[in-house]
Amino acid sequence: MAVDFTTYQSLQQELKSFDATLVAVSKTKSAADIQQLYNAGQRDFGENYVQELIDKEIALPKDIRWHFIGHLQRNKVKQIIPIVHLIHGVDSLRLLSEINKQASIANRTVSVLLQLHIATEETKFGMDNEEFTETLLAVQKKEFLNVAIQGLMGMASFTSNMQLITEEFQHLHGYFLSMRKELPTADILSMGMSADYKIALNCGSTLIRIGSALFGDRIKS
Ligand SMILES: *Cc1c(COP(=O)(O)O)cnc(C)c1O
């Protein structure tokens, strides 16, 4: 299925009033599909798998900003350090520490978001309150000089219960506001996907990650 340009234009229009950014989630989609959206002006793309990101980065224009939005394994961090613009899913102190280590070796500073577990579902990744507090303390002690914490990321429960989704996003927004008191430079709140981005924007999201609404449904493997 081709790119849905009508949805793309209306999304961009909608985002203006919220001053929010669109990341086009291109996992499993071809380089040709990404190139089409690039030609329409899109520069931020999100990928979930390390090898797929590496292959696409080689094949596509160099001014694309690649967002790694999937669950990142520590043994794969090194491979994405040179090409990634923002790592969204930092869901443990150990992962943050590995990113810092590899970024230091590569002599760069890598931008990251801490992923918090906000969903009622157990299946989603993310730090709990305790690990989040511990991580912020370590950051304040300047233990991670090669990472820049830019904000937070979270995923709501997979449900049609709008009230529940709203509560989960409000919860994350609350964390975001209190984090900004300590870390005023952290100004990204990555929340909202195709099914729930409108709720997310109304709850204070500054960045939405949209896949299927732009590229069509992914083939289930
Ligand atoms: C796949 C994915 C998205 C996009 O989901 P859609 O429902 O296709 O918009 C957003 N965020 C993450 C973390 C994803 O894995």
PDB file of C-alpha atoms and ligand atoms in Angstrom:
ATOM      1  CA  MET A   1       0.000   0.000   0.000  1.00  0.00           C
ATOM      2  CA  ALA A   2       1.222   3.489  -0.869  1.00  0.00           C
ATOM      3  CA  VAL A   3       1.629   6.483   1.368  1.00  0.00           C
ATOM      4  CA  ASP A   4      -1.575   8.299   2.363  1.00  0.00           C
ATOM      5  CA  PHE A   5      -0.705  11.908   1.488  1.00  0.00           C
ATOM      6  CA  THR A   6      -4.139  13.258   2.380  1.00  0.00           C
ATOM      7  CA  THR A   7      -3.734  12.003   5.935  1.00  0.00           C
ATOM      8  CA  TYR A   8      -0.166  13.327   5.976  1.00  0.00           C
ATOM      9  CA  GLN A   9      -1.216  16.857   5.026  1.00  0.00           C
ATOM     10  CA  SER A  10      -4.112  16.959   7.470  1.00  0.00           C
ATOM     11  CA  LEU A  11      -1.936  15.576  10.279  1.00  0.00           C
ATOM     12  CA  GLN A  12       0.669  18.280   9.691  1.00  0.00           C
ATOM     13  CA  GLN A  13      -2.084  20.897   9.717  1.00  0.00           C
ATOM     14  CA  GLU A  14      -3.518  19.529  12.947  1.00  0.00           C
ATOM     15  CA  LEU A  15      -0.097  19.461  14.617  1.00  0.00           C
ATOM     16  CA  LYS A  16       0.564  23.152  13.976  1.00  0.00           C
ATOM     17  CA  SER A  17      -1.921  24.279  16.615  1.00  0.00           C
ATOM     18  CA  PHE A  18      -0.289  21.982  19.177  1.00  0.00           C
ATOM     19  CA  ASP A  19       3.286  22.907  18.238  1.00  0.00           C
ATOM     20  CA  ALA A  20       4.005  19.180  18.099  1.00  0.00           C
ATOM     21  CA  THR A  21       6.265  17.055  15.886  1.00  0.00           C
ATOM     22  CA  LEU A  22       5.312  14.121  13.686  1.00  0.00           C
ATOM     23  CA  VAL A  23       7.545  11.065  13.564  1.00  0.00           C
ATOM     24  CA  ALA A  24       6.507   8.829  10.670  1.00  0.00           C
ATOM     25  CA  VAL A  25       6.870   5.243  11.854  1.00  0.00           C
ATOM     26  CA  SER A  26       8.238   3.336   8.874  1.00  0.00           C
ATOM     27  CA  LYS A  27       9.027  -0.065  10.384  1.00  0.00           C
ATOM     28  CA  THR A  28       8.492  -2.904   7.871  1.00  0.00           C
ATOM     29  CA  LYS A  29       7.865  -0.307   5.113  1.00  0.00           C
ATOM     30  CA  SER A  30      10.117  -0.089   2.067  1.00  0.00           C
ATOM     31  CA  ALA A  31      12.773   2.535   1.376  1.00  0.00           C
ATOM     32  CA  ALA A  32      10.627   3.585  -1.616  1.00  0.00           C
ATOM     33  CA  ASP A  33       7.673   4.375   0.667  1.00  0.00           C
ATOM     34  CA  ILE A  34       9.930   6.407   2.957  1.00  0.00           C
ATOM     35  CA  GLN A  35      11.375   8.266  -0.030  1.00  0.00           C
ATOM     36  CA  GLN A  36       7.841   9.250  -1.115  1.00  0.00           C
ATOM     37  CA  LEU A  37       7.082  10.826   2.233  1.00  0.00           C
ATOM     38  CA  TYR A  38      10.539  12.421   2.289  1.00  0.00           C
ATOM     39  CA  ASN A  39       9.760  14.034  -1.070  1.00  0.00           C
ATOM     40  CA  ALA A  40       6.629  15.516   0.504  1.00  0.00           C
ATOM     41  CA  GLY A  41       8.851  17.158   3.137  1.00  0.00           C
ATOM     42  CA  GLN A  42       8.935  14.655   6.010  1.00  0.00           C
ATOM     43  CA  ARG A  43      12.348  14.325   7.736  1.00  0.00           C
ATOM     44  CA  ASP A  44      11.630  12.491  11.014  1.00  0.00           C
ATOM     45  CA  PHE A  45      11.203   8.736  10.683  1.00  0.00           C
ATOM     46  CA  GLY A  46      10.867   6.076  13.379  1.00  0.00           C
ATOM     47  CA  GLU A  47      12.164   2.516  13.264  1.00  0.00           C
ATOM     48  CA  ASN A  48      11.876  -0.408  15.695  1.00  0.00           C
ATOM     49  CA  TYR A  49      14.536  -2.845  14.525  1.00  0.00           C
ATOM     50  CA  VAL A  50      18.276  -2.225  14.502  1.00  0.00           C
ATOM     51  CA  GLN A  51      19.192  -4.000  11.269  1.00  0.00           C
ATOM     52  CA  GLU A  52      16.280  -2.419   9.409  1.00  0.00           C
ATOM     53  CA  LEU A  53      17.360   1.032  10.586  1.00  0.00           C
ATOM     54  CA  ILE A  54      20.944   0.419   9.456  1.00  0.00           C
ATOM     55  CA  ASP A  55      19.867  -0.790   5.995  1.00  0.00           C
ATOM     56  CA  LYS A  56      17.489   2.128   5.461  1.00  0.00           C
ATOM     57  CA  GLU A  57      19.980   4.711   6.681  1.00  0.00           C
ATOM     58  CA  ILE A  58      22.424   3.552   4.021  1.00  0.00           C
ATOM     59  CA  ALA A  59      19.800   3.600   1.261  1.00  0.00           C
ATOM     60  CA  LEU A  60      18.101   6.928   2.020  1.00  0.00           C
ATOM     61  CA  PRO A  61      19.002  10.667   2.121  1.00  0.00           C
ATOM     62  CA  LYS A  62      21.448  11.718   4.812  1.00  0.00           C
ATOM     63  CA  ASP A  63      19.349  14.525   6.258  1.00  0.00           C
ATOM     64  CA  ILE A  64      16.696  12.137   7.589  1.00  0.00           C
ATOM     65  CA  ARG A  65      16.453  12.218  11.384  1.00  0.00           C
ATOM     66  CA  TRP A  66      16.172   8.598  12.501  1.00  0.00           C
ATOM     67  CA  HIS A  67      14.270   7.900  15.701  1.00  0.00           C
ATOM     68  CA  PHE A  68      14.750   4.529  17.338  1.00  0.00           C
ATOM     69  CA  ILE A  69      11.388   3.803  18.959  1.00  0.00           C
ATOM     70  CA  GLY A  70      11.551   0.052  19.602  1.00  0.00           C
ATOM     71  CA  HIS A  71      12.802  -1.999  22.500  1.00  0.00           C
ATOM     72  CA  LEU A  72      16.592  -1.699  22.334  1.00  0.00           C
ATOM     73  CA  GLN A  73      18.814  -4.554  23.454  1.00  0.00           C
ATOM     74  CA  ARG A  74      22.053  -3.542  25.121  1.00  0.00           C
ATOM     75  CA  ASN A  75      24.187  -5.640  22.787  1.00  0.00           C
ATOM     76  CA  LYS A  76      22.855  -3.659  19.781  1.00  0.00           C
ATOM     77  CA  VAL A  77      23.369  -0.143  21.135  1.00  0.00           C
ATOM     78  CA  LYS A  78      26.805   0.231  19.559  1.00  0.00           C
ATOM     79  CA  GLN A  79      25.447  -0.291  16.028  1.00  0.00           C
ATOM     80  CA  ILE A  80      22.960   2.564  16.101  1.00  0.00           C
ATOM     81  CA  ILE A  81      25.048   5.171  17.954  1.00  0.00           C
ATOM     82  CA  PRO A  82      26.574   6.717  14.804  1.00  0.00           C
ATOM     83  CA  ILE A  83      23.259   7.146  12.950  1.00  0.00           C
ATOM     84  CA  VAL A  84      20.488   7.706  15.458  1.00  0.00           C
ATOM     85  CA  HIS A  85      18.945  11.153  16.109  1.00  0.00           C
ATOM     86  CA  LEU A  86      16.878  10.225  19.190  1.00  0.00           C
ATOM     87  CA  ILE A  87      16.450   6.967  21.122  1.00  0.00           C
ATOM     88  CA  HIS A  88      12.912   6.928  22.560  1.00  0.00           C
ATOM     89  CA  GLY A  89      12.711   3.667  24.475  1.00  0.00           C
ATOM     90  CA  VAL A  90      15.307   3.908  27.237  1.00  0.00           C
ATOM     91  CA  ASP A  91      13.542   1.664  29.693  1.00  0.00           C
ATOM     92  CA  SER A  92      16.289   0.851  32.227  1.00  0.00           C
ATOM     93  CA  LEU A  93      19.260   2.388  33.977  1.00  0.00           C
ATOM     94  CA  ARG A  94      21.447  -0.397  32.570  1.00  0.00           C
ATOM     95  CA  LEU A  95      20.441   0.497  29.013  1.00  0.00           C
ATOM     96  CA  LEU A  96      21.118   4.192  29.649  1.00  0.00           C
ATOM     97  CA  SER A  97      24.510   3.310  31.040  1.00  0.00           C
ATOM     98  CA  GLU A  98      25.366   1.248  27.950  1.00  0.00           C
ATOM     99  CA  ILE A  99      24.262   4.065  25.623  1.00  0.00           C
ATOM    100  CA  ASN A 100      26.464   6.460  27.573  1.00  0.00           C
ATOM    101  CA  LYS A 101      29.413   4.087  27.330  1.00  0.00           C
ATOM    102  CA  GLN A 102      29.093   3.527  23.583  1.00  0.00           C
ATOM    103  CA  ALA A 103      28.456   7.223  22.930  1.00  0.00           C
ATOM    104  CA  SER A 104      31.605   8.064  24.860  1.00  0.00           C
ATOM    105  CA  ILE A 105      33.646   5.584  22.792  1.00  0.00           C
ATOM    106  CA  ALA A 106      32.195   7.091  19.594  1.00  0.00           C
ATOM    107  CA  ASN A 107      32.968  10.558  20.943  1.00  0.00           C
ATOM    108  CA  ARG A 108      29.430  11.893  20.607  1.00  0.00           C
ATOM    109  CA  THR A 109      26.479  12.896  22.736  1.00  0.00           C
ATOM    110  CA  VAL A 110      23.336  10.884  22.099  1.00  0.00           C
ATOM    111  CA  SER A 111      19.845  12.259  22.733  1.00  0.00           C
ATOM    112  CA  VAL A 112      17.452   9.957  24.541  1.00  0.00           C
ATOM    113  CA  LEU A 113      13.985   9.788  26.069  1.00  0.00           C
ATOM    114  CA  LEU A 114      13.256   7.752  29.174  1.00  0.00           C
ATOM    115  CA  GLN A 115      10.396   5.340  28.654  1.00  0.00           C
ATOM    116  CA  LEU A 116       7.987   5.073  31.559  1.00  0.00           C
ATOM    117  CA  HIS A 117       5.548   2.244  32.120  1.00  0.00           C
ATOM    118  CA  ILE A 118       2.158   3.972  32.190  1.00  0.00           C
ATOM    119  CA  ALA A 119      -0.140   1.275  30.843  1.00  0.00           C
ATOM    120  CA  THR A 120      -2.259  -0.949  33.023  1.00  0.00           C
ATOM    121  CA  GLU A 121      -1.141  -3.801  30.763  1.00  0.00           C
ATOM    122  CA  GLU A 122       1.917  -5.745  31.869  1.00  0.00           C
ATOM    123  CA  THR A 123       3.143  -6.303  28.317  1.00  0.00           C
ATOM    124  CA  LYS A 124       4.477  -2.798  27.666  1.00  0.00           C
ATOM    125  CA  PHE A 125       8.075  -1.872  28.444  1.00  0.00           C
ATOM    126  CA  GLY A 126       9.163   1.034  30.604  1.00  0.00           C
ATOM    127  CA  MET A 127      10.640   2.086  33.930  1.00  0.00           C
ATOM    128  CA  ASP A 128       8.585   2.027  37.079  1.00  0.00           C
ATOM    129  CA  ASN A 129       8.568   4.968  39.467  1.00  0.00           C
ATOM    130  CA  GLU A 130      11.489   3.649  41.511  1.00  0.00           C
ATOM    131  CA  GLU A 131      13.807   3.091  38.568  1.00  0.00           C
ATOM    132  CA  PHE A 132      12.874   6.469  37.110  1.00  0.00           C
ATOM    133  CA  THR A 133      13.789   8.233  40.372  1.00  0.00           C
ATOM    134  CA  GLU A 134      17.053   6.293  40.573  1.00  0.00           C
ATOM    135  CA  THR A 135      17.871   7.216  36.972  1.00  0.00           C
ATOM    136  CA  LEU A 136      17.219  10.930  37.477  1.00  0.00           C
ATOM    137  CA  LEU A 137      19.486  10.889  40.536  1.00  0.00           C
ATOM    138  CA  ALA A 138      22.278   9.275  38.525  1.00  0.00           C
ATOM    139  CA  VAL A 139      21.796  11.884  35.794  1.00  0.00           C
ATOM    140  CA  GLN A 140      21.977  14.712  38.339  1.00  0.00           C
ATOM    141  CA  LYS A 141      25.209  13.255  39.720  1.00  0.00           C
ATOM    142  CA  LYS A 142      26.562  13.646  36.165  1.00  0.00           C
ATOM    143  CA  GLU A 143      27.200   9.934  35.749  1.00  0.00           C
ATOM    144  CA  PHE A 144      26.150  10.061  32.091  1.00  0.00           C
ATOM    145  CA  LEU A 145      28.044  12.809  30.335  1.00  0.00           C
ATOM    146  CA  ASN A 146      27.512  11.425  26.824  1.00  0.00           C
ATOM    147  CA  VAL A 147      23.737  11.286  26.874  1.00  0.00           C
ATOM    148  CA  ALA A 148      21.318  14.190  26.695  1.00  0.00           C
ATOM    149  CA  ILE A 149      17.995  13.381  28.356  1.00  0.00           C
ATOM    150  CA  GLN A 150      15.464  15.198  26.172  1.00  0.00           C
ATOM    151  CA  GLY A 151      12.256  14.020  27.804  1.00  0.00           C
ATOM    152  CA  LEU A 152       9.893  11.093  28.231  1.00  0.00           C
ATOM    153  CA  MET A 153       8.133   8.485  26.127  1.00  0.00           C
ATOM    154  CA  GLY A 154       5.226   6.215  26.927  1.00  0.00           C
ATOM    155  CA  MET A 155       2.584   3.958  25.439  1.00  0.00           C
ATOM    156  CA  ALA A 156      -0.993   3.749  26.636  1.00  0.00           C
ATOM    157  CA  SER A 157      -2.873   0.488  27.010  1.00  0.00           C
ATOM    158  CA  PHE A 158      -4.159  -1.138  23.821  1.00  0.00           C
ATOM    159  CA  THR A 159      -7.835  -0.566  24.510  1.00  0.00           C
ATOM    160  CA  SER A 160     -10.913   1.231  23.194  1.00  0.00           C
ATOM    161  CA  ASN A 161     -11.469   2.656  26.694  1.00  0.00           C
ATOM    162  CA  MET A 162     -10.777   6.349  26.022  1.00  0.00           C
ATOM    163  CA  GLN A 163     -11.054   7.219  29.682  1.00  0.00           C
ATOM    164  CA  LEU A 164      -8.269   4.789  30.587  1.00  0.00           C
ATOM    165  CA  ILE A 165      -6.020   6.055  27.771  1.00  0.00           C
ATOM    166  CA  THR A 166      -6.622   9.653  28.898  1.00  0.00           C
ATOM    167  CA  GLU A 167      -5.696   8.801  32.490  1.00  0.00           C
ATOM    168  CA  GLU A 168      -2.506   7.054  31.410  1.00  0.00           C
ATOM    169  CA  PHE A 169      -1.421   9.984  29.223  1.00  0.00           C
ATOM    170  CA  GLN A 170      -2.259  12.494  31.964  1.00  0.00           C
ATOM    171  CA  HIS A 171      -0.167  10.437  34.337  1.00  0.00           C
ATOM    172  CA  LEU A 172       2.823  10.594  31.991  1.00  0.00           C
ATOM    173  CA  HIS A 173       2.316  14.316  31.438  1.00  0.00           C
ATOM    174  CA  GLY A 174       2.459  14.790  35.211  1.00  0.00           C
ATOM    175  CA  TYR A 175       5.820  13.025  35.312  1.00  0.00           C
ATOM    176  CA  PHE A 176       6.990  15.212  32.433  1.00  0.00           C
ATOM    177  CA  LEU A 177       6.088  18.447  34.245  1.00  0.00           C
ATOM    178  CA  SER A 178       7.851  17.419  37.447  1.00  0.00           C
ATOM    179  CA  MET A 179      10.914  16.238  35.532  1.00  0.00           C
ATOM    180  CA  ARG A 180      11.152  19.614  33.802  1.00  0.00           C
ATOM    181  CA  LYS A 181      11.565  21.327  37.154  1.00  0.00           C
ATOM    182  CA  GLU A 182      14.842  19.454  37.602  1.00  0.00           C
ATOM    183  CA  LEU A 183      15.813  19.284  33.948  1.00  0.00           C
ATOM    184  CA  PRO A 184      14.407  22.312  32.075  1.00  0.00           C
ATOM    185  CA  THR A 185      16.086  21.283  28.814  1.00  0.00           C
ATOM    186  CA  ALA A 186      13.937  18.134  28.651  1.00  0.00           C
ATOM    187  CA  ASP A 187      11.167  19.383  26.376  1.00  0.00           C
ATOM    188  CA  ILE A 188       9.999  16.322  24.435  1.00  0.00           C
ATOM    189  CA  LEU A 189       7.002  14.256  25.482  1.00  0.00           C
ATOM    190  CA  SER A 190       6.671  11.396  22.995  1.00  0.00           C
ATOM    191  CA  MET A 191       3.180   9.946  23.289  1.00  0.00           C
ATOM    192  CA  GLY A 192       0.424   9.035  20.855  1.00  0.00           C
ATOM    193  CA  MET A 193       0.132   6.604  17.932  1.00  0.00           C
ATOM    194  CA  SER A 194      -2.389   6.266  15.065  1.00  0.00           C
ATOM    195  CA  ALA A 195      -5.247   5.142  17.300  1.00  0.00           C
ATOM    196  CA  ASP A 196      -4.751   7.514  20.236  1.00  0.00           C
ATOM    197  CA  TYR A 197      -2.777  10.559  19.070  1.00  0.00           C
ATOM    198  CA  LYS A 198      -5.697  12.986  19.418  1.00  0.00           C
ATOM    199  CA  ILE A 199      -6.048  12.093  23.089  1.00  0.00           C
ATOM    200  CA  ALA A 200      -2.265  12.352  23.500  1.00  0.00           C
ATOM    201  CA  LEU A 201      -2.124  15.854  21.985  1.00  0.00           C
ATOM    202  CA  ASN A 202      -4.888  17.021  24.305  1.00  0.00           C
ATOM    203  CA  CYS A 203      -2.893  15.613  27.234  1.00  0.00           C
ATOM    204  CA  GLY A 204       0.236  17.609  26.359  1.00  0.00           C
ATOM    205  CA  SER A 205       2.152  15.431  23.892  1.00  0.00           C
ATOM    206  CA  THR A 206       4.871  17.274  21.925  1.00  0.00           C
ATOM    207  CA  LEU A 207       5.687  14.402  19.555  1.00  0.00           C
ATOM    208  CA  ILE A 208       3.442  11.741  18.053  1.00  0.00           C
ATOM    209  CA  ARG A 209       4.609   8.490  16.441  1.00  0.00           C
ATOM    210  CA  ILE A 210       2.334   7.582  13.527  1.00  0.00           C
ATOM    211  CA  GLY A 211       2.669   4.444  11.416  1.00  0.00           C
ATOM    212  CA  SER A 212      -0.445   2.752  10.057  1.00  0.00           C
ATOM    213  CA  ALA A 213      -2.452   5.962   9.517  1.00  0.00           C
ATOM    214  CA  LEU A 214       0.276   7.103   7.057  1.00  0.00           C
ATOM    215  CA  PHE A 215       1.561   3.891   5.514  1.00  0.00           C
ATOM    216  CA  GLY A 216      -1.413   1.559   5.860  1.00  0.00           C
ATOM    217  CA  ASP A 217      -1.626  -1.536   8.021  1.00  0.00           C
ATOM    218  CA  ARG A 218       1.537  -3.538   8.565  1.00  0.00           C
ATOM    219  CA  ILE A 219       1.536  -7.151   7.426  1.00  0.00           C
ATOM    220  CA  LYS A 220       1.336  -9.278  10.536  1.00  0.00           C
ATOM    221  CA  SER A 221       4.130 -11.824  10.714  1.00  0.00           C
TER     222      SER A 221
HETATM  223  C1  LIG B   1       4.729   0.757  15.672  1.00  0.00           C
HETATM  224  C2  LIG B   1       4.841   1.802  16.690  1.00  0.00           C
HETATM  225  C3  LIG B   1       4.180   3.037  16.545  1.00  0.00           C
HETATM  226  C4  LIG B   1       3.230   3.344  15.404  1.00  0.00           C
HETATM  227  O1  LIG B   1       2.038   2.650  15.587  1.00  0.00           O
HETATM  228  P1  LIG B   1       0.757   2.887  14.621  1.00  0.00           P
HETATM  229  O2  LIG B   1      -0.364   2.337  15.416  1.00  0.00           O
HETATM  230  O3  LIG B   1       1.029   2.123  13.383  1.00  0.00           O
HETATM  231  O4  LIG B   1       0.642   4.335  14.397  1.00  0.00           O
HETATM  232  C5  LIG B   1       4.401   4.006  17.513  1.00  0.00           C
HETATM  233  N1  LIG B   1       5.209   3.783  18.556  1.00  0.00           N
HETATM  234  C6  LIG B   1       5.849   2.614  18.746  1.00  0.00           C
HETATM  235  C7  LIG B   1       6.729   2.443  19.917  1.00  0.00           C
HETATM  236  C8  LIG B   1       5.668   1.579  17.828  1.00  0.00           C
HETATM  237  O5  LIG B   1       6.298   0.409  18.025  1.00  0.00           O
END
